[in-house]
Structure formats: C-alpha cells, structure tokens
CSV table of C-alpha atoms in Angstrom, one decimal:
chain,number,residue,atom,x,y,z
A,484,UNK,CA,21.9,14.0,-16.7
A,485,UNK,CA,20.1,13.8,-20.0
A,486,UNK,CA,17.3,17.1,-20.5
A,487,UNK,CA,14.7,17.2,-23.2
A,488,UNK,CA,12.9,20.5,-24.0
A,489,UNK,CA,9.9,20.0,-25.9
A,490,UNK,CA,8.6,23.0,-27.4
A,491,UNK,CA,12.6,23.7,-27.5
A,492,UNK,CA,12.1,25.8,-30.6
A,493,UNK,CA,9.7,28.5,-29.0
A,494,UNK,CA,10.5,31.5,-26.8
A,495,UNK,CA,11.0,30.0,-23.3
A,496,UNK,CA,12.3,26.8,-24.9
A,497,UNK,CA,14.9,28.1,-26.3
A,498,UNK,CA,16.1,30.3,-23.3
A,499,UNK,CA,15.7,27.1,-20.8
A,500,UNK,CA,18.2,25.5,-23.6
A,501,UNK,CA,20.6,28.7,-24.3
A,502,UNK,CA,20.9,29.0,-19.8
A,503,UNK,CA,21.2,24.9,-19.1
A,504,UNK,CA,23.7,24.3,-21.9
A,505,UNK,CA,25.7,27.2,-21.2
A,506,UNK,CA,25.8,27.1,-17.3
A,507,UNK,CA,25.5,23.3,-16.2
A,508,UNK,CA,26.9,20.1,-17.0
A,509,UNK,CA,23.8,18.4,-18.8
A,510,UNK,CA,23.4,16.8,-21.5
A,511,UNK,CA,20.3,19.2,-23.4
A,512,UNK,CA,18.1,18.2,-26.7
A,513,UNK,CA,15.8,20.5,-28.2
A,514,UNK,CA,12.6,18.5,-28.9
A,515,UNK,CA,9.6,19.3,-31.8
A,516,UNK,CA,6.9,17.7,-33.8
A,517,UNK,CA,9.0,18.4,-36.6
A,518,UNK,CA,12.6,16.8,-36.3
A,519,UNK,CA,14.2,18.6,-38.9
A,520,UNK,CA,12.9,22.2,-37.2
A,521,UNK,CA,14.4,20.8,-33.5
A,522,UNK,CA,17.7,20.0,-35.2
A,523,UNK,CA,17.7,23.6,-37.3
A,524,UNK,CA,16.8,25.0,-34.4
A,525,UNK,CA,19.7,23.1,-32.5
A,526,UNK,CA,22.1,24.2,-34.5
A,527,UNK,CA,21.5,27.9,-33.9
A,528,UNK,CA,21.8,27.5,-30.2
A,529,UNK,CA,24.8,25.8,-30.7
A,530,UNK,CA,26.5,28.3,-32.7
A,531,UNK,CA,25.4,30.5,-30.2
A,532,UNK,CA,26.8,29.3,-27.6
A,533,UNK,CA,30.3,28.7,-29.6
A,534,UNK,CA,29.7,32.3,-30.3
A,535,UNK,CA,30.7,33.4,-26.5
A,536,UNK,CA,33.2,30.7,-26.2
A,537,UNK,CA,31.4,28.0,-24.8
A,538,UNK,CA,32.1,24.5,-25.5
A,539,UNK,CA,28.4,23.3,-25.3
A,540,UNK,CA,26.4,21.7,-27.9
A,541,UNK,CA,22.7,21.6,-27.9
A,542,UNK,CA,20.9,18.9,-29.7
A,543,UNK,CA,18.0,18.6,-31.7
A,544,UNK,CA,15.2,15.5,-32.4
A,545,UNK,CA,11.6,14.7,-32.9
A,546,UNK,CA,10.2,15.0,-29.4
A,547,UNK,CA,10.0,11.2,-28.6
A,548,UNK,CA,13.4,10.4,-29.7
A,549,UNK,CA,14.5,13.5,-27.9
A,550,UNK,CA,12.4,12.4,-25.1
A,551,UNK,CA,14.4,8.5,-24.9
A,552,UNK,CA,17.1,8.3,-22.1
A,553,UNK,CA,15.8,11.8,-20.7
A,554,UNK,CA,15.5,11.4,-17.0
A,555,UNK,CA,13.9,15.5,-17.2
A,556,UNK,CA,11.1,16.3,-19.5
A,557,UNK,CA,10.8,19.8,-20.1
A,558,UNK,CA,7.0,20.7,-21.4
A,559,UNK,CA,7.7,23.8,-22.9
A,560,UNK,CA,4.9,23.5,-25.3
A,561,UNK,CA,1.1,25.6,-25.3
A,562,UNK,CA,-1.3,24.6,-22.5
A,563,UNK,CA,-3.7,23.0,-24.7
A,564,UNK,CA,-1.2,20.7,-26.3
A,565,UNK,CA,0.3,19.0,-23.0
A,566,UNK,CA,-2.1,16.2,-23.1
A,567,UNK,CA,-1.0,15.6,-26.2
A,568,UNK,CA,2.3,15.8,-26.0
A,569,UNK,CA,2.6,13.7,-22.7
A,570,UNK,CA,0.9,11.2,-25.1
A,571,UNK,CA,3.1,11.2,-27.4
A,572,UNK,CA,6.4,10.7,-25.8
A,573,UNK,CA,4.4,8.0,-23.4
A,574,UNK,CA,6.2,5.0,-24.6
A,575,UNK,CA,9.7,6.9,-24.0
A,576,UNK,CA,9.7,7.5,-20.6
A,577,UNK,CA,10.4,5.2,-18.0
A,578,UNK,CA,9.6,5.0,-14.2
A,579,UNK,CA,11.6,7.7,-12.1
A,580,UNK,CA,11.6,10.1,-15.2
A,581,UNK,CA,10.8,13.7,-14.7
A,582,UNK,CA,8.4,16.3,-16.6
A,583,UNK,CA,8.4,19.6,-15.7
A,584,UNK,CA,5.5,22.0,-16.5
A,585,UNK,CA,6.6,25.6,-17.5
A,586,UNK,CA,3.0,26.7,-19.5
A,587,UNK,CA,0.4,28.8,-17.8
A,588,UNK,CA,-3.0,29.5,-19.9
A,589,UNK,CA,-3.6,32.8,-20.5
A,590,UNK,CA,-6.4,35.1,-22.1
A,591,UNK,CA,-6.1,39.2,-23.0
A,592,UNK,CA,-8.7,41.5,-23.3
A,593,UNK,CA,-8.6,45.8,-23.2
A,594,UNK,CA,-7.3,45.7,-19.6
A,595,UNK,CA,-4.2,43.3,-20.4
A,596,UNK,CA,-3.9,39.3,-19.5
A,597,UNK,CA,-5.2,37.2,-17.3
A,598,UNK,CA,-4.9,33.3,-15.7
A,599,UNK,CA,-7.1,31.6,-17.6
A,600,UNK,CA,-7.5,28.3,-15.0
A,601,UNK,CA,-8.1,25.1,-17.0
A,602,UNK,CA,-10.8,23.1,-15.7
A,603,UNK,CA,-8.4,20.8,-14.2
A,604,UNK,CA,-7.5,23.2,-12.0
A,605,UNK,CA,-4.4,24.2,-13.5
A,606,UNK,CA,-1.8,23.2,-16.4
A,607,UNK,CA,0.6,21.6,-14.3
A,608,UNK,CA,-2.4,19.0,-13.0
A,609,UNK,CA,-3.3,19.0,-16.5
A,610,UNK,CA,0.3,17.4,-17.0
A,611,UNK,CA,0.0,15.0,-13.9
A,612,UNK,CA,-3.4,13.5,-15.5
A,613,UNK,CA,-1.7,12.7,-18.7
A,614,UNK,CA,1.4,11.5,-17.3
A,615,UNK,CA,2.3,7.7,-17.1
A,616,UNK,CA,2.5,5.8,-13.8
A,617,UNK,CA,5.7,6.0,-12.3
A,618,UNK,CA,6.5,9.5,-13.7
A,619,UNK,CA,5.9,12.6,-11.5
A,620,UNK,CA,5.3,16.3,-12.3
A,621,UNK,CA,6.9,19.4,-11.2
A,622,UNK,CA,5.8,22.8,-12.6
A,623,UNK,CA,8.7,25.1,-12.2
A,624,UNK,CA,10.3,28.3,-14.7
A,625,UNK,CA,6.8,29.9,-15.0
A,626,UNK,CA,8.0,33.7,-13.6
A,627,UNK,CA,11.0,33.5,-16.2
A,628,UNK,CA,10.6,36.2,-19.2
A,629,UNK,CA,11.6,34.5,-22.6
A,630,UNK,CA,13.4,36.9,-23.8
A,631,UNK,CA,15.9,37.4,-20.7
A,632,UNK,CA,16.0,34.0,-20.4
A,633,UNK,CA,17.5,33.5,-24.1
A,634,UNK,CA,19.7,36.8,-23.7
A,635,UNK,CA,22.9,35.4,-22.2
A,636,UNK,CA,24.4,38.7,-21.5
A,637,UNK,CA,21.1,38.9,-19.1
A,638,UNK,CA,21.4,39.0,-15.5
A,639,UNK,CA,18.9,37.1,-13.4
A,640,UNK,CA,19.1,37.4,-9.8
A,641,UNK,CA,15.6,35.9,-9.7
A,642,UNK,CA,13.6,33.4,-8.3
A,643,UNK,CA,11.3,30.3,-9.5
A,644,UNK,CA,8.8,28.5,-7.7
A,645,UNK,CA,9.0,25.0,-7.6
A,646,UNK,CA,5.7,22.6,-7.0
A,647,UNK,CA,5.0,19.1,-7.3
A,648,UNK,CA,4.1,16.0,-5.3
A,649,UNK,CA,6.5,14.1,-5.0
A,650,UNK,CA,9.5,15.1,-3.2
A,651,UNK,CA,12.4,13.2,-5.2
A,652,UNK,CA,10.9,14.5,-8.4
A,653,UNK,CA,11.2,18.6,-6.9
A,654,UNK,CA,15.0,17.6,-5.6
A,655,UNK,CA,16.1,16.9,-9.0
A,656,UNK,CA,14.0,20.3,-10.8
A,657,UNK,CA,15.3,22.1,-7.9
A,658,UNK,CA,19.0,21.1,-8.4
A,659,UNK,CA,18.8,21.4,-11.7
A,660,UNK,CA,16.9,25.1,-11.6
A,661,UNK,CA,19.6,26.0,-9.5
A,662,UNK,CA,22.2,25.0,-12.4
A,663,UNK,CA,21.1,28.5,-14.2
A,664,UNK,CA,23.6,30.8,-12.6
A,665,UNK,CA,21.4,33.8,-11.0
A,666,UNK,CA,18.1,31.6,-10.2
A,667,UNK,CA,17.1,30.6,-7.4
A,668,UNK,CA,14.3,27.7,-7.1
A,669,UNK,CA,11.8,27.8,-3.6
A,670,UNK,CA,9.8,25.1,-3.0
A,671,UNK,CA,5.9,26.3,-3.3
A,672,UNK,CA,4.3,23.0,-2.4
A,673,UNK,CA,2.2,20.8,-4.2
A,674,UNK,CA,0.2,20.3,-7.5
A,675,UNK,CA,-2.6,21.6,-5.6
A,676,UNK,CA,-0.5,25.3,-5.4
A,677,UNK,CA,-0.1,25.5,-8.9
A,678,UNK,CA,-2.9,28.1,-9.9
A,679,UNK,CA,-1.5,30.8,-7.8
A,680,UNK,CA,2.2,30.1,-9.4
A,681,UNK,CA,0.9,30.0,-13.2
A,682,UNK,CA,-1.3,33.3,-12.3
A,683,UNK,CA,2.3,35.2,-11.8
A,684,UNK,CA,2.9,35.1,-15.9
A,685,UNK,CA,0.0,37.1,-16.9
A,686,UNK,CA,0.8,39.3,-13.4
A,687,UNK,CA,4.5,39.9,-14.8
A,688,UNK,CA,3.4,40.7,-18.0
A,689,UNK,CA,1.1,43.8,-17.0
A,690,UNK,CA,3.3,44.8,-14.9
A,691,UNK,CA,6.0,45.5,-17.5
A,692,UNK,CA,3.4,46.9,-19.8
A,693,UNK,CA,2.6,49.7,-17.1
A,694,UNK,CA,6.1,50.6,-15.7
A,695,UNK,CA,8.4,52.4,-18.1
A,696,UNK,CA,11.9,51.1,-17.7
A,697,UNK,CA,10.4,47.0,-16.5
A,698,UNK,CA,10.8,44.9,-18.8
A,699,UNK,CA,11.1,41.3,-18.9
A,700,UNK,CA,10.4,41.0,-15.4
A,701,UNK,CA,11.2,38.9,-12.7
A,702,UNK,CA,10.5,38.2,-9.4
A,703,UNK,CA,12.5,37.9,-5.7
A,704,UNK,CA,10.9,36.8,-2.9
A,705,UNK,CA,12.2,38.7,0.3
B,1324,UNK,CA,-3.9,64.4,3.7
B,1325,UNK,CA,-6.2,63.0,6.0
B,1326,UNK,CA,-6.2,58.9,5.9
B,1327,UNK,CA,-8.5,56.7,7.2
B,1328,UNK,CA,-7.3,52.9,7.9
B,1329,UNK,CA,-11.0,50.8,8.7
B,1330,UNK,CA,-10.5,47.6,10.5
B,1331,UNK,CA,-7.2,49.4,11.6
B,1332,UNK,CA,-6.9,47.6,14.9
B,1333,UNK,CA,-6.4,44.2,12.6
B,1334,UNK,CA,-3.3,42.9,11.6
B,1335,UNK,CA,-2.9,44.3,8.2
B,1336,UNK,CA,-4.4,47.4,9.7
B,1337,UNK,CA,-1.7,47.9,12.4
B,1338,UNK,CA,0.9,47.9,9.9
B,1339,UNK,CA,-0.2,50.4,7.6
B,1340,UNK,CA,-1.2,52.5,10.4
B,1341,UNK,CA,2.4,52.5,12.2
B,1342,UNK,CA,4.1,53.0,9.0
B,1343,UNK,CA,2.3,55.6,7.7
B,1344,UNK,CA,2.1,57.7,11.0
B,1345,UNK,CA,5.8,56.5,11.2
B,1346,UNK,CA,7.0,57.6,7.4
B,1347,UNK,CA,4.7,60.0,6.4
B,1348,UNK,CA,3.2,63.7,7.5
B,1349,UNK,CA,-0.1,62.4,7.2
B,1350,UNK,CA,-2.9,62.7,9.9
B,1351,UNK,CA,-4.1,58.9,10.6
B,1352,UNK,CA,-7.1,57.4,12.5
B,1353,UNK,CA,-7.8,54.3,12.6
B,1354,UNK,CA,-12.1,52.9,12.4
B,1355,UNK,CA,-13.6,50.1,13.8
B,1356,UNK,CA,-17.0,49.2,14.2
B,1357,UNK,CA,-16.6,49.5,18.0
B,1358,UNK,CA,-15.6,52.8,18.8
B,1359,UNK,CA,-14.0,51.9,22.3
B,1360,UNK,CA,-11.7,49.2,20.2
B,1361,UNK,CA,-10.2,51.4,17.9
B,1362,UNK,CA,-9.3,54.4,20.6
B,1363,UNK,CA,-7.8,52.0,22.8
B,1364,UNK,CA,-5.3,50.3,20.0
B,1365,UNK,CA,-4.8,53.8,18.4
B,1366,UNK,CA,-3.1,54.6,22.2
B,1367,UNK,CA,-1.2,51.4,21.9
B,1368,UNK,CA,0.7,52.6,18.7
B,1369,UNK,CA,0.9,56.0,19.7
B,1370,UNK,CA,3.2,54.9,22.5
B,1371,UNK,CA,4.8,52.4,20.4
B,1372,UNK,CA,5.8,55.5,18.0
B,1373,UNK,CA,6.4,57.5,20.7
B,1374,UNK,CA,8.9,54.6,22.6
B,1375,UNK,CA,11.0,55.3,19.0
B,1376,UNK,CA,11.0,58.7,19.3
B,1377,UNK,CA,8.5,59.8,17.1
B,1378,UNK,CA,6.2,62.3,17.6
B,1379,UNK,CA,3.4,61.0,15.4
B,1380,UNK,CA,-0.3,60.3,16.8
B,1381,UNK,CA,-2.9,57.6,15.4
B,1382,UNK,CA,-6.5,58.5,16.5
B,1383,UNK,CA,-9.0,55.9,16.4
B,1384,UNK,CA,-13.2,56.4,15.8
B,1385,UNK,CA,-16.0,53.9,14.7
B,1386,UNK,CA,-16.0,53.6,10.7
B,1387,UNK,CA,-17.8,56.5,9.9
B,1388,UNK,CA,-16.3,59.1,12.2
B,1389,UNK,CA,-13.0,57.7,10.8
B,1390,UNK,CA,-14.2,58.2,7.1
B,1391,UNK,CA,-15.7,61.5,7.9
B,1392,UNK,CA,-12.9,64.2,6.0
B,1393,UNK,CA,-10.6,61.6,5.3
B,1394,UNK,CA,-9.4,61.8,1.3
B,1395,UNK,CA,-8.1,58.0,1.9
B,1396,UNK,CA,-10.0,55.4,3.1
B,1397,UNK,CA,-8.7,52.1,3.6
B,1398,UNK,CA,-10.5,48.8,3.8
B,1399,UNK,CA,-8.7,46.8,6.2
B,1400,UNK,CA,-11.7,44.5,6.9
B,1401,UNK,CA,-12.1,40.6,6.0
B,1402,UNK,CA,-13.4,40.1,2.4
B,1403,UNK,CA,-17.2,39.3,3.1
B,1404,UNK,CA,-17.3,42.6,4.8
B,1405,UNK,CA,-16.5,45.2,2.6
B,1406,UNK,CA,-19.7,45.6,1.2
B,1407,UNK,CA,-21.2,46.2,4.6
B,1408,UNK,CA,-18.1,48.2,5.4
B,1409,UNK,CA,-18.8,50.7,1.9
B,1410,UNK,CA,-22.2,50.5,2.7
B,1411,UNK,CA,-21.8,52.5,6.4
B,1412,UNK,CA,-19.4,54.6,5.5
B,1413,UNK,CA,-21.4,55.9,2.8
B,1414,UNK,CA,-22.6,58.8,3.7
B,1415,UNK,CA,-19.5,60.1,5.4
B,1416,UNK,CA,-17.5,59.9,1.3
B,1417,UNK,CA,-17.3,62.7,-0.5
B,1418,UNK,CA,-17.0,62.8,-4.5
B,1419,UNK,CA,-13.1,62.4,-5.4
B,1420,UNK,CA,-12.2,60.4,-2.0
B,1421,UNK,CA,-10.4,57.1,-2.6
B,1422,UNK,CA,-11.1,53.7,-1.0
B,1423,UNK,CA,-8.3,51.3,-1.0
B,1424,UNK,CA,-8.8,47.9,-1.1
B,1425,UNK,CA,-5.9,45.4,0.6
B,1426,UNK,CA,-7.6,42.4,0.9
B,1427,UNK,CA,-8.3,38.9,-0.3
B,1428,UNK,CA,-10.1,35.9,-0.5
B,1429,UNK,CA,-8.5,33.0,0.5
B,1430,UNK,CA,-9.4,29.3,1.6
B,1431,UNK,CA,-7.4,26.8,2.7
B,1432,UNK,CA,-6.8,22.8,2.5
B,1433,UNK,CA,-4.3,20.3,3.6
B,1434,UNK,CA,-2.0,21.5,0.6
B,1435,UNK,CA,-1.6,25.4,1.2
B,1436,UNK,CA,-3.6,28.4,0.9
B,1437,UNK,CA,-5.6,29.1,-2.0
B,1438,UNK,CA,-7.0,31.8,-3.8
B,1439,UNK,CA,-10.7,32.0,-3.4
B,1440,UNK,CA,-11.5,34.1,-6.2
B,1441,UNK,CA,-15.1,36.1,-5.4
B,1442,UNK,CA,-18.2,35.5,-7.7
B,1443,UNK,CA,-17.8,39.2,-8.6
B,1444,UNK,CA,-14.3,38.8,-9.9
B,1445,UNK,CA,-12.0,39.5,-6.8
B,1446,UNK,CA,-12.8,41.1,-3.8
B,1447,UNK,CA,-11.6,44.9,-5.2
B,1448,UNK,CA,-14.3,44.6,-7.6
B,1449,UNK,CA,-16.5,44.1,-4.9
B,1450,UNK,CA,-15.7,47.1,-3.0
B,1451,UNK,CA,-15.7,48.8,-6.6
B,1452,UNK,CA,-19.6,47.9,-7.3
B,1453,UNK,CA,-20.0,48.5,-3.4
B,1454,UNK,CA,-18.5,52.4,-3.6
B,1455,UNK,CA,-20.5,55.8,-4.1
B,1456,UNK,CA,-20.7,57.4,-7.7
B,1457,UNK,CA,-17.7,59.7,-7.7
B,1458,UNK,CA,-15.4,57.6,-5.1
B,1459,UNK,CA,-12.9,55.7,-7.0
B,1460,UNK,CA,-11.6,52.6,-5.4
B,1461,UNK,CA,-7.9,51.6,-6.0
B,1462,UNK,CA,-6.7,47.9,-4.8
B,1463,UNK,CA,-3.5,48.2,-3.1
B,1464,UNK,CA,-1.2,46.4,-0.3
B,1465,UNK,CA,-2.0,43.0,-0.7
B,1466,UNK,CA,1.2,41.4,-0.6
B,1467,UNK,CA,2.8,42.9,2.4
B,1468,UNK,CA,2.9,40.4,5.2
B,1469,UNK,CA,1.2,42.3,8.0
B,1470,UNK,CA,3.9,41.0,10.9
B,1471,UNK,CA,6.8,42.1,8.9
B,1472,UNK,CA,4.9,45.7,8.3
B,1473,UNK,CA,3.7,46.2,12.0
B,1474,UNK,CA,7.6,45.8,12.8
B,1475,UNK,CA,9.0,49.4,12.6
B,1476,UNK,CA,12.6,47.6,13.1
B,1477,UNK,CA,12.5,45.4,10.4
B,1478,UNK,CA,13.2,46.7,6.2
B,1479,UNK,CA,11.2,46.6,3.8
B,1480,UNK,CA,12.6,47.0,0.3
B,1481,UNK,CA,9.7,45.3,-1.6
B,1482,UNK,CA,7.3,46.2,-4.1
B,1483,UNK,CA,3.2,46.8,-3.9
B,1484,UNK,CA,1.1,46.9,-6.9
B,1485,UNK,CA,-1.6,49.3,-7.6
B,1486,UNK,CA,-4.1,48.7,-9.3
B,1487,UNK,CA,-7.9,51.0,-10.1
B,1488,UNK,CA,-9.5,52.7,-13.3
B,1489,UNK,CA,-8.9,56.0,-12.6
B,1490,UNK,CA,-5.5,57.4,-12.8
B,1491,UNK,CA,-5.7,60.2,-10.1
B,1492,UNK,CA,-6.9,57.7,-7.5
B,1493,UNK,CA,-4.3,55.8,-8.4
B,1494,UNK,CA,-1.4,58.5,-8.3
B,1495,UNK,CA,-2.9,59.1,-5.1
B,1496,UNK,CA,-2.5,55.8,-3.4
B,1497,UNK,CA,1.0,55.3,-5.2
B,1498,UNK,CA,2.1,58.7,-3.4
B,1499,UNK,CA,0.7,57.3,-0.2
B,1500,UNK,CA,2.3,53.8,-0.5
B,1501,UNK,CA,5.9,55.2,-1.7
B,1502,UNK,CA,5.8,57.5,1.2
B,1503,UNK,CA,6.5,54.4,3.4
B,1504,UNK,CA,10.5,53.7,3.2
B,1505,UNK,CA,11.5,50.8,1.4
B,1506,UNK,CA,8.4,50.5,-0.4
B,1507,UNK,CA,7.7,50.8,-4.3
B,1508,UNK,CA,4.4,51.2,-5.7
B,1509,UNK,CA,4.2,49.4,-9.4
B,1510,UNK,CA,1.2,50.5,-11.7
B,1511,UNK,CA,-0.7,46.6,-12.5
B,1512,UNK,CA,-3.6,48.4,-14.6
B,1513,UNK,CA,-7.3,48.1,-14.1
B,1514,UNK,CA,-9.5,46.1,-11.5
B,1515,UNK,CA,-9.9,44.0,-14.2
B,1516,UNK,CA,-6.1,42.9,-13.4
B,1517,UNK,CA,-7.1,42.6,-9.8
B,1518,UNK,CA,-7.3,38.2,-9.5
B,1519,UNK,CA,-3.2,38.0,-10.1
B,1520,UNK,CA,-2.5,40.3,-7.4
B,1521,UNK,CA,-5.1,38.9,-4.9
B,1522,UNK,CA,-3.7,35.8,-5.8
B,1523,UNK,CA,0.0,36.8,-4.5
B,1524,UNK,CA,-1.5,36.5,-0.9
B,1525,UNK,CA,-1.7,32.8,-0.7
B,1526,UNK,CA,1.3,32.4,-3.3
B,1527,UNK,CA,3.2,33.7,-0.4
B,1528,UNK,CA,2.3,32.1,2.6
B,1529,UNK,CA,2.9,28.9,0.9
B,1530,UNK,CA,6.3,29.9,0.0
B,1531,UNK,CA,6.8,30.8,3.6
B,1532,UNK,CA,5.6,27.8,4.4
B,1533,UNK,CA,7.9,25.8,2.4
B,1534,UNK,CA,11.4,27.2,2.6
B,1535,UNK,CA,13.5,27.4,6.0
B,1536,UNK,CA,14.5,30.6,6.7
B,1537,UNK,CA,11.7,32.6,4.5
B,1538,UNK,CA,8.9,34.3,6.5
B,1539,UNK,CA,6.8,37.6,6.1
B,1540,UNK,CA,7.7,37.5,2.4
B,1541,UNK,CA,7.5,40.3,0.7
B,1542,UNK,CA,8.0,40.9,-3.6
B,1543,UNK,CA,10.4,42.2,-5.5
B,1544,UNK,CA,10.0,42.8,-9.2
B,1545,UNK,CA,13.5,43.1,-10.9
C-alpha cells in the first residue's frame, strides 16, 4: 500500500515515516510544500534506516505528487493548515482513499498546555469538512511523542486511539497502526469522539513536565 | 489521618471507600446527605472487608458530621452539586484541610460520551471557587472506573493524576492515592490543567465501549 505523510519533514512526520518504513511493508513518501525539502528530508530517513540495516527507502515529493496513488493520507501538518492542505492535494485523491488526522490544537499559558477545541469541534472534523466526497477521515497517532516515535532504538508498548466514521476507512488505519511494532490501535468511535482523543496531547505533555524520570510519554489503556 | 468520602454510598464513592479502609491505616466515614443512607452502606462494606478478612471499619454520617475532623474530604457527588456540597460542609473545614475533587461533567449523544466542560472551566474549579479561604482543593481520581475499584479482587496497576495549586495539598492526596496497591499518583500541575484530565472520563467509556474485551479501563502512562 502506498502512504503519504504530509508535514513528513516535521517532528511527528518524521517518526510516523522512520516506524512505517522500518517495521511494515508499505510503500512511504515524505510529502512538503517545498519538494526539494521532502526529498532532503527523504534522504535523511533513508540513510537512517540503511544506518541499522534496514533495506527501506523513504521517499520524498511536493505534497500532491506525493499525495497521487496514496490510498493513506497522513495530515501531519499544523491544525490551522489542514483545510488547506486537504485543498491542495484535492485533485489527487480518488474515492476510497484515506486521510488520517494526527494534529490536535493547542495553547500554553503559566500553568502548561491546553486543548485548544476549534470551532468545528475538533481538528479531525476540521479534516472531514475539507475532505472530498468519497474520501473518509480517521484521526489516529495523536498520544504518540515525536521524539520516541523518530528514536528507533525506542520501545513503545503503547496504545493509539483510533476514530472515524466510516468503518472500512478505521480497518485500514487500524491495520496499518498496528504495522508499528509495539502499538496498539483501539477503536474510540466516531468523528464526534475526537475532542476527548486530541485533548490527551496537551494532557501527555504536562504530565512529563511534572514527573522527573517521564518523558515522551505514552499511554495504555488497561 | 482522618478521611472523609461525601456521596460515599455512590459508585465512585464505594470504591474509594473499600480501598482505602482496605489498603491503608486510615480512619474512613463515608457522608451522605441522608444520614440513615450512609450508616447503612458503611455496614455493607464493613462486612464486605470483614468477609476478606480484614479488620477495617467504614463509618458513615450526613455531610457535615463526616467532614467534621476529617483532614480529607472527598467530593464524591454529581458535578452540579458540589457547590451545594462545599457550601454545607462549610462550617465543619478547618484551615489546611483538603477537598478532593473526582468528578466530571459529562453528556452524552448517539456517538459516545462527551466532555461537558463547565462554564467555570471544569468542575474542580468549581469546587475550588466553592471552598473556604485556607482549604485547598486538589482534583484527583477521575479516571478509575468505579466497578473495577469497588472490586477488592480485581488489580489495579494504573495511574491517577493529581492535580491543585498548592503543593502540600497535593502531596497529601498523592500519599493518600499511592497508599491504594497498584495505584500511581502522577503530578498534572495546576487546576488550570484540570479540562484534560476531566476529559479522560468520557475518553474511556467510549474506549470501553468500542473494543471487545476492554471494560473498567483504567490508564497507564509509560
């Protein structure tokens, strides 16, 4: 199956990229606004993973090309540019296609971060209203830290909450969630569920500024 | 240290009260605003402890005979009535006690359960403006599923997060909480930080909801 990760030059991006490459059979480009960054970029994560033996290239394009053939849409990008970018890449998806919706919106003051919930109700519907007919939405990966993520010496052993409405569309997140060796994806619901899971980023991120020793957290559900 | 559990002969309430008495030295009586109410379910888990062997008591008392000498005071009572709850018990606080605040706000539709974050911010903040000067109010608790607590057979080994502006009141509840086996308190900061963690109430009953096999999910952060 052919993945494109928009935003696959930033933090989370980039670890979503390092883990599917390394641990599952897809096919993975790196998309950007800027081709010539996504293909710089690439080339890193490629050497990276040659680095630890792997035999697993990472691509990297301007996001529509990168976009073209996808069947998953990763919208690894800021909050306030997912309508845009869904707009962008319109004319390269085609009907059974995939995006998933990793972004939360966030604000920090003295006390530390907080869900910041779009008007929409949350980023993921933010995604569904800009998205094309025929292609559904799943929010997923929000409860990953970047920075374990991209580690591949790393252990996970964590979970990620998969939502969306349409139950074809989860099946194929899911599967490929599942992919990353140590996560495990639970099915959260739909759209409508989404504030809750987008509220866990800012949650993780106090957490691991108040606990010496937690960093880069996770979370299990048990 | 003398703990008071208001609202003790509800769900939540019954949990904490069975696993305090169970895990800890503490002396705990349980308040309801029917007197009668709360002695009768205190009897029921003092023979439950005692059917396990333990030789620990629960004592129950209307609100503010509960309150009255108790260093801890937690509000196990539905979200629109803490404020009426603080406001009895008033008189019975003394400067440095702690109120504890477990619950949420919650509504739900055909999709799942959703936060139902309270004009003042989240329902800790409301027992916050509600409390006495010199009583400190520390949110703790919320995400312990209240079956899976009230079962003295069944583990625990998952996380709470505390959260309050005062550091002592917050050591204190920590102390509490960590005194119950298998559970981990977590510093979250401020009640500023409160909304995320009220927000993990709903996050997992969905989850339950959703996944064979999952039910009185607890967290772990890892």
């Amino acid at each position: 199956m052919k993945i494109a990760i928009l935003g696959g030059t930033g933090d989370i991006g980039q670890g979503l990229a390092l883990r599917l490459a390394a641990d599952t059979p897809h096919t993975i480009t790196i998309g950007s606004r800027d081709a010539e960054k996504a293909e710089t970029k690439a080339e890193e994560y490629t050497t990276e993973l040659d680095s630890r033996g792997l035999d697993a290239e990472v691509a990297g394009a301007e996001n529509e090309v990168a976009a073209a053939g996808a069947k998953v849409v990763v919208l690894a990008v800021p909050p306030y540019h997912i309508g845009d970018t869904v707009e962008a890449i319109a004319d390269a998806l085609d009907e059974g296609d995939v995006l998933v919706s990793p972004a939360t919106g966030m604000k920090r003051d003295d006390e530390g971060f907080h869900y910041h919930k779009p008007g929409a109700g949350s980023v993921t519907r933010i995604a569904a209203d800009a998205a094309p007919d025929g292609v559904d939405v799943v929010g997923a990966f929000h409860n990953l830290a970047a920075a374990r993520l991209a580690n591949l010496d790393a252990d996970l052993g964590i979970d990620t909450l998969v939502i969306g409405d349409d139950e074809d569309a989860k099946a194929t997140v899911t599967d490929l969630a599942e992919g990353i060796e140590g996560l495990r994806a639970l099915d959260a619901g739909g759209v409508a569920n989404a504030p809750e899971i987008e509220a866990l980023t800012p949650l993780l991120i106090n957490v691991a500024e108040h606990n010496d020793g937690l960093n880069d957290l996770g979370i299990q559900f048990t």
